[in-house]
Amino acid sequence: MGYRQVERPVYVETTLPVEGTLPPDLQGTFFRNGPAQHEVGAMRYHHWFDGDGMIHAYRFDGQSVTHRARMIETEKYCREQEAGRALITGFGTVVPGSEGLAASADSQNVANINVLQHNGELLALWEGGSAYQLDPETLETLGLKTWNAQTAGAPFSAHPRIDTDGTLWNFGYAAPFGAIILYRIAADGRVLDTGVIPAPETPMVHDFVITARYLVLILAPFRFEQAREGAFIDKFAWRGDEVGRALVIDKNNLSAMQEIETPPMWIFHYANAHEDAAGRIIMQAPVYDTPSVMTEAFREVMRGNEIKSAPPRFMLLTLDPAKGRFDAQEINGLANSEFPRIDQSMQGQRHRYSYAVQSSRGYAGRGFDRVNLIDHETGQVQGFQYSASEMAEEHLFVRRPGATKEGDGWLLGTSLDVAKGHSMLNVFRADAPMDGPIARMPLPYALPLGLHGNFYT
Ligand SMILES: [Fe+2]
């Protein structure tokens, strides 16, 4: 059910019933993005990440919650809607007779990974091309976001990091060109700096981290090889006999970089990073031995098949710039966890609490069935177990207005109940997810499983 074609292109604003009690001071909008249109004309996409993006807005006024959603009208989506058939080979599906991958990245842009509000602009993020700007009220698509003339059409990843002063840091990997672009954008939207890092290993990179002084990117030996046949993902080869490379980049000089060798490993998402008293960089992330969950499992789910892929291990990763060393240590109790989130006010600093969903089901397609509060200080992991028919999506932390300490707020997340045939919005106390949701809001429909979201007041 989670990988089905979305039922309609627009969901008009609907007030959701509330089971439990909504906190009166939880006010704002929870935006979410994710692949939704999985079929165009007679074609069903072959990979979960091909689906054209749909943007959702859950608005909280302290007493009630409404939901609305609409397809993001990318250039690709509009052209294919008009034609009534798939026209463009994208992330994981080869469309016969398509223009192929030679056209500009934005001709394949499905804007389906994340959603961010910055300087009052609502942006739907992909990673292979530009962000799309949306109307925050109506969710209508306004067009491609151009930061400046120099970076027009350049890749802008779906996981920017917002610094404590509001600066937006991001990267974009241009694998076919062997380069990674870096962005430093002020809170008011001005581009303060850009950088271009040579990446001859032409890697795929999904996320990165910031610390007080550095940007850190880990480049896996998952390499773009032009001669390989197929869609975008097919052109990447896992070279597990090669090493990876961590780039430690000076925030104040984007061309000053130290490289540290890492083992071959695949990381989708990091929770956070900080520098310790000894100058080492400490990061937390679910780590996979290979990217097979993306290259195989997320392809099979589109055919209704399940294949077991090696679960990620939640690791504490250490980079020591002084010694040029990388080290990794597993955090217990968190196998098969993903979508790690933190209290955003702790970005780039030592934080105590992470939040992540976890699966005890073993198969990527069956989704996550727990949401956990992880205390990095005590090592304690406590969480809420969803029912056997529910698939939990990313859960994120929302800070309580006026909060003075880390972790004072709520956890918000959606789930899909495949037995009852509807999606659900869930609110927990962030310090006690194990007590269960304090409010649950069933939707009158089932939405396709999505990816990332953010909450804005
Ligand atoms: Fe992601």
PDB file of N, CA, C and O in Angstrom, residues 3 35-39 43-52 90-94 110 112 204 222 231-234 268 291-303 451:
ATOM      1  N   TYR A   3       3.504   1.905  -1.496  1.00  0.00           N
ATOM      2  CA  TYR A   3       4.191   2.202  -2.762  1.00  0.00           C
ATOM      3  C   TYR A   3       3.192   2.290  -3.914  1.00  0.00           C
ATOM      4  O   TYR A   3       3.567   2.228  -5.068  1.00  0.00           O
ATOM      5  N   PRO A  35       8.021  10.704  -2.725  1.00  0.00           N
ATOM      6  CA  PRO A  35       7.542  10.211  -4.018  1.00  0.00           C
ATOM      7  C   PRO A  35       6.078   9.791  -3.904  1.00  0.00           C
ATOM      8  O   PRO A  35       5.708   9.122  -2.941  1.00  0.00           O
ATOM      9  N   ALA A  36       5.238  10.203  -4.841  1.00  0.00           N
ATOM     10  CA  ALA A  36       3.800   9.921  -4.723  1.00  0.00           C
ATOM     11  C   ALA A  36       3.207   9.397  -6.022  1.00  0.00           C
ATOM     12  O   ALA A  36       2.410   8.466  -6.010  1.00  0.00           O
ATOM     13  N   GLN A  37       3.599  10.033  -7.128  1.00  0.00           N
ATOM     14  CA  GLN A  37       3.048   9.528  -8.396  1.00  0.00           C
ATOM     15  C   GLN A  37       4.007   8.463  -8.923  1.00  0.00           C
ATOM     16  O   GLN A  37       5.085   8.777  -9.427  1.00  0.00           O
ATOM     17  N   HIS A  38       3.608   7.218  -8.769  1.00  0.00           N
ATOM     18  CA  HIS A  38       4.481   6.103  -9.137  1.00  0.00           C
ATOM     19  C   HIS A  38       4.136   5.531 -10.499  1.00  0.00           C
ATOM     20  O   HIS A  38       4.802   4.615 -10.974  1.00  0.00           O
ATOM     21  N   GLU A  39       3.051   6.041 -11.100  1.00  0.00           N
ATOM     22  CA  GLU A  39       2.643   5.529 -12.414  1.00  0.00           C
ATOM     23  C   GLU A  39       2.323   6.711 -13.316  1.00  0.00           C
ATOM     24  O   GLU A  39       1.676   7.668 -12.904  1.00  0.00           O
ATOM     25  N   MET A  43       2.899   3.225 -17.594  1.00  0.00           N
ATOM     26  CA  MET A  43       4.170   2.816 -16.971  1.00  0.00           C
ATOM     27  C   MET A  43       4.147   2.969 -15.460  1.00  0.00           C
ATOM     28  O   MET A  43       3.716   3.995 -14.938  1.00  0.00           O
ATOM     29  N   ARG A  44       4.585   1.921 -14.779  1.00  0.00           N
ATOM     30  CA  ARG A  44       4.846   2.038 -13.338  1.00  0.00           C
ATOM     31  C   ARG A  44       6.357   2.127 -13.171  1.00  0.00           C
ATOM     32  O   ARG A  44       7.100   1.353 -13.768  1.00  0.00           O
ATOM     33  N   TYR A  45       6.787   3.116 -12.377  1.00  0.00           N
ATOM     34  CA  TYR A  45       8.228   3.272 -12.172  1.00  0.00           C
ATOM     35  C   TYR A  45       8.822   2.016 -11.532  1.00  0.00           C
ATOM     36  O   TYR A  45       8.152   1.299 -10.798  1.00  0.00           O
ATOM     37  N   HIS A  46      10.103   1.818 -11.786  1.00  0.00           N
ATOM     38  CA  HIS A  46      10.790   0.620 -11.288  1.00  0.00           C
ATOM     39  C   HIS A  46      11.453   0.849  -9.938  1.00  0.00           C
ATOM     40  O   HIS A  46      11.937  -0.089  -9.326  1.00  0.00           O
ATOM     41  N   HIS A  47      11.539   2.113  -9.512  1.00  0.00           N
ATOM     42  CA  HIS A  47      12.255   2.404  -8.264  1.00  0.00           C
ATOM     43  C   HIS A  47      11.434   3.392  -7.429  1.00  0.00           C
ATOM     44  O   HIS A  47      10.852   4.331  -7.975  1.00  0.00           O
ATOM     45  N   TRP A  48      11.416   3.167  -6.103  1.00  0.00           N
ATOM     46  CA  TRP A  48      10.644   4.030  -5.194  1.00  0.00           C
ATOM     47  C   TRP A  48      11.030   5.508  -5.364  1.00  0.00           C
ATOM     48  O   TRP A  48      10.179   6.400  -5.310  1.00  0.00           O
ATOM     49  N   PHE A  49      12.320   5.782  -5.589  1.00  0.00           N
ATOM     50  CA  PHE A  49      12.783   7.173  -5.642  1.00  0.00           C
ATOM     51  C   PHE A  49      12.462   7.875  -6.960  1.00  0.00           C
ATOM     52  O   PHE A  49      12.778   9.046  -7.130  1.00  0.00           O
ATOM     53  N   ASP A  50      11.868   7.150  -7.919  1.00  0.00           N
ATOM     54  CA  ASP A  50      11.460   7.788  -9.179  1.00  0.00           C
ATOM     55  C   ASP A  50      10.199   8.630  -9.033  1.00  0.00           C
ATOM     56  O   ASP A  50       9.951   9.520  -9.848  1.00  0.00           O
ATOM     57  N   GLY A  51       9.365   8.280  -8.057  1.00  0.00           N
ATOM     58  CA  GLY A  51       8.030   8.876  -7.975  1.00  0.00           C
ATOM     59  C   GLY A  51       8.069  10.392  -7.904  1.00  0.00           C
ATOM     60  O   GLY A  51       8.835  10.970  -7.122  1.00  0.00           O
ATOM     61  N   ASP A  52       7.212  11.036  -8.672  1.00  0.00           N
ATOM     62  CA  ASP A  52       7.137  12.505  -8.654  1.00  0.00           C
ATOM     63  C   ASP A  52       6.704  12.963  -7.261  1.00  0.00           C
ATOM     64  O   ASP A  52       5.843  12.358  -6.631  1.00  0.00           O
ATOM     65  N   GLY A  90      14.735   8.592 -15.519  1.00  0.00           N
ATOM     66  CA  GLY A  90      15.094   9.308 -14.306  1.00  0.00           C
ATOM     67  C   GLY A  90      16.027   8.522 -13.423  1.00  0.00           C
ATOM     68  O   GLY A  90      16.959   7.881 -13.896  1.00  0.00           O
ATOM     69  N   PHE A  91      15.731   8.540 -12.110  1.00  0.00           N
ATOM     70  CA  PHE A  91      16.624   7.943 -11.119  1.00  0.00           C
ATOM     71  C   PHE A  91      16.788   6.440 -11.316  1.00  0.00           C
ATOM     72  O   PHE A  91      17.902   5.924 -11.334  1.00  0.00           O
ATOM     73  N   GLY A  92      15.661   5.729 -11.471  1.00  0.00           N
ATOM     74  CA  GLY A  92      15.786   4.272 -11.496  1.00  0.00           C
ATOM     75  C   GLY A  92      15.009   3.570 -12.591  1.00  0.00           C
ATOM     76  O   GLY A  92      14.924   2.342 -12.604  1.00  0.00           O
ATOM     77  N   THR A  93      14.395   4.336 -13.490  1.00  0.00           N
ATOM     78  CA  THR A  93      13.577   3.729 -14.529  1.00  0.00           C
ATOM     79  C   THR A  93      14.019   4.219 -15.900  1.00  0.00           C
ATOM     80  O   THR A  93      14.074   5.432 -16.135  1.00  0.00           O
ATOM     81  N   VAL A  94      14.302   3.285 -16.781  1.00  0.00           N
ATOM     82  CA  VAL A  94      14.621   3.646 -18.160  1.00  0.00           C
ATOM     83  C   VAL A  94      13.305   3.752 -18.918  1.00  0.00           C
ATOM     84  O   VAL A  94      12.507   2.812 -18.919  1.00  0.00           O
ATOM     85  N   VAL A 110      12.474  15.552  -9.947  1.00  0.00           N
ATOM     86  CA  VAL A 110      11.148  15.199  -9.425  1.00  0.00           C
ATOM     87  C   VAL A 110      10.880  15.832  -8.049  1.00  0.00           C
ATOM     88  O   VAL A 110       9.806  15.631  -7.487  1.00  0.00           O
ATOM     89  N   ASN A 112      11.424  15.364  -4.928  1.00  0.00           N
ATOM     90  CA  ASN A 112      10.629  14.460  -4.078  1.00  0.00           C
ATOM     91  C   ASN A 112      11.273  14.044  -2.755  1.00  0.00           C
ATOM     92  O   ASN A 112      10.802  13.095  -2.134  1.00  0.00           O
ATOM     93  N   MET A 204      28.112   9.119  -5.244  1.00  0.00           N
ATOM     94  CA  MET A 204      26.801   9.600  -4.841  1.00  0.00           C
ATOM     95  C   MET A 204      26.905   9.975  -3.367  1.00  0.00           C
ATOM     96  O   MET A 204      27.489   9.236  -2.581  1.00  0.00           O
ATOM     97  N   PHE A 222      30.997   4.484  -4.235  1.00  0.00           N
ATOM     98  CA  PHE A 222      29.796   4.194  -5.025  1.00  0.00           C
ATOM     99  C   PHE A 222      29.868   5.162  -6.195  1.00  0.00           C
ATOM    100  O   PHE A 222      29.487   6.319  -6.084  1.00  0.00           O
ATOM    101  N   ALA A 231      19.381   3.619 -16.054  1.00  0.00           N
ATOM    102  CA  ALA A 231      18.942   4.872 -15.450  1.00  0.00           C
ATOM    103  C   ALA A 231      20.078   5.412 -14.571  1.00  0.00           C
ATOM    104  O   ALA A 231      21.145   4.811 -14.470  1.00  0.00           O
ATOM    105  N   PHE A 232      19.816   6.544 -13.895  1.00  0.00           N
ATOM    106  CA  PHE A 232      20.865   7.213 -13.115  1.00  0.00           C
ATOM    107  C   PHE A 232      21.510   6.263 -12.092  1.00  0.00           C
ATOM    108  O   PHE A 232      22.724   6.135 -12.032  1.00  0.00           O
ATOM    109  N   ILE A 233      20.670   5.574 -11.302  1.00  0.00           N
ATOM    110  CA  ILE A 233      21.213   4.700 -10.251  1.00  0.00           C
ATOM    111  C   ILE A 233      22.027   3.544 -10.848  1.00  0.00           C
ATOM    112  O   ILE A 233      23.008   3.088 -10.251  1.00  0.00           O
ATOM    113  N   ASP A 234      21.633   3.086 -12.036  1.00  0.00           N
ATOM    114  CA  ASP A 234      22.345   1.954 -12.670  1.00  0.00           C
ATOM    115  C   ASP A 234      23.765   2.335 -13.075  1.00  0.00           C
ATOM    116  O   ASP A 234      24.608   1.475 -13.297  1.00  0.00           O
ATOM    117  N   PHE A 268      23.127   6.991   4.349  1.00  0.00           N
ATOM    118  CA  PHE A 268      22.109   7.926   3.835  1.00  0.00           C
ATOM    119  C   PHE A 268      22.112   9.200   4.684  1.00  0.00           C
ATOM    120  O   PHE A 268      22.176  10.290   4.152  1.00  0.00           O
ATOM    121  N   PRO A 291      25.289  -0.065  -0.516  1.00  0.00           N
ATOM    122  CA  PRO A 291      24.017   0.631  -0.798  1.00  0.00           C
ATOM    123  C   PRO A 291      22.937  -0.282  -1.385  1.00  0.00           C
ATOM    124  O   PRO A 291      22.062   0.185  -2.101  1.00  0.00           O
ATOM    125  N   SER A 292      22.961  -1.579  -1.058  1.00  0.00           N
ATOM    126  CA  SER A 292      22.028  -2.513  -1.710  1.00  0.00           C
ATOM    127  C   SER A 292      20.568  -2.229  -1.371  1.00  0.00           C
ATOM    128  O   SER A 292      19.682  -2.558  -2.147  1.00  0.00           O
ATOM    129  N   VAL A 293      20.301  -1.593  -0.219  1.00  0.00           N
ATOM    130  CA  VAL A 293      18.906  -1.265   0.099  1.00  0.00           C
ATOM    131  C   VAL A 293      18.344  -0.331  -0.975  1.00  0.00           C
ATOM    132  O   VAL A 293      17.187  -0.436  -1.378  1.00  0.00           O
ATOM    133  N   MET A 294      19.214   0.544  -1.488  1.00  0.00           N
ATOM    134  CA  MET A 294      18.769   1.497  -2.519  1.00  0.00           C
ATOM    135  C   MET A 294      18.812   0.866  -3.907  1.00  0.00           C
ATOM    136  O   MET A 294      17.908   1.057  -4.713  1.00  0.00           O
ATOM    137  N   THR A 295      19.874   0.108  -4.190  1.00  0.00           N
ATOM    138  CA  THR A 295      20.021  -0.422  -5.549  1.00  0.00           C
ATOM    139  C   THR A 295      19.113  -1.631  -5.792  1.00  0.00           C
ATOM    140  O   THR A 295      18.728  -1.885  -6.916  1.00  0.00           O
ATOM    141  N   GLU A 296      18.757  -2.350  -4.710  1.00  0.00           N
ATOM    142  CA  GLU A 296      17.946  -3.561  -4.895  1.00  0.00           C
ATOM    143  C   GLU A 296      16.595  -3.491  -4.185  1.00  0.00           C
ATOM    144  O   GLU A 296      15.556  -3.617  -4.810  1.00  0.00           O
ATOM    145  N   ALA A 297      16.613  -3.274  -2.855  1.00  0.00           N
ATOM    146  CA  ALA A 297      15.366  -3.390  -2.088  1.00  0.00           C
ATOM    147  C   ALA A 297      14.316  -2.381  -2.539  1.00  0.00           C
ATOM    148  O   ALA A 297      13.141  -2.734  -2.709  1.00  0.00           O
ATOM    149  N   PHE A 298      14.724  -1.115  -2.770  1.00  0.00           N
ATOM    150  CA  PHE A 298      13.740  -0.088  -3.142  1.00  0.00           C
ATOM    151  C   PHE A 298      13.295  -0.218  -4.597  1.00  0.00           C
ATOM    152  O   PHE A 298      12.416   0.506  -5.058  1.00  0.00           O
ATOM    153  N   ARG A 299      13.903  -1.116  -5.318  1.00  0.00           N
ATOM    154  CA  ARG A 299      13.428  -1.465  -6.653  1.00  0.00           C
ATOM    155  C   ARG A 299      12.394  -2.591  -6.536  1.00  0.00           C
ATOM    156  O   ARG A 299      11.333  -2.543  -7.151  1.00  0.00           O
ATOM    157  N   GLU A 300      12.708  -3.570  -5.693  1.00  0.00           N
ATOM    158  CA  GLU A 300      11.819  -4.728  -5.543  1.00  0.00           C
ATOM    159  C   GLU A 300      10.469  -4.335  -4.934  1.00  0.00           C
ATOM    160  O   GLU A 300       9.445  -4.917  -5.286  1.00  0.00           O
ATOM    161  N   VAL A 301      10.468  -3.359  -4.012  1.00  0.00           N
ATOM    162  CA  VAL A 301       9.195  -2.994  -3.379  1.00  0.00           C
ATOM    163  C   VAL A 301       8.194  -2.474  -4.408  1.00  0.00           C
ATOM    164  O   VAL A 301       6.982  -2.616  -4.234  1.00  0.00           O
ATOM    165  N   MET A 302       8.679  -1.918  -5.506  1.00  0.00           N
ATOM    166  CA  MET A 302       7.786  -1.399  -6.542  1.00  0.00           C
ATOM    167  C   MET A 302       7.110  -2.537  -7.305  1.00  0.00           C
ATOM    168  O   MET A 302       6.097  -2.344  -7.956  1.00  0.00           O
ATOM    169  N   ARG A 303       7.675  -3.717  -7.224  1.00  0.00           N
ATOM    170  CA  ARG A 303       7.080  -4.894  -7.863  1.00  0.00           C
ATOM    171  C   ARG A 303       6.294  -5.713  -6.850  1.00  0.00           C
ATOM    172  O   ARG A 303       5.840  -6.812  -7.160  1.00  0.00           O
ATOM    173  N   LEU A 451       9.251  10.715   2.401  1.00  0.00           N
ATOM    174  CA  LEU A 451      10.633  10.741   2.883  1.00  0.00           C
ATOM    175  C   LEU A 451      10.769  11.723   4.053  1.00  0.00           C
ATOM    176  O   LEU A 451      10.520  11.358   5.174  1.00  0.00           O
TER     177      LEU A 451
END
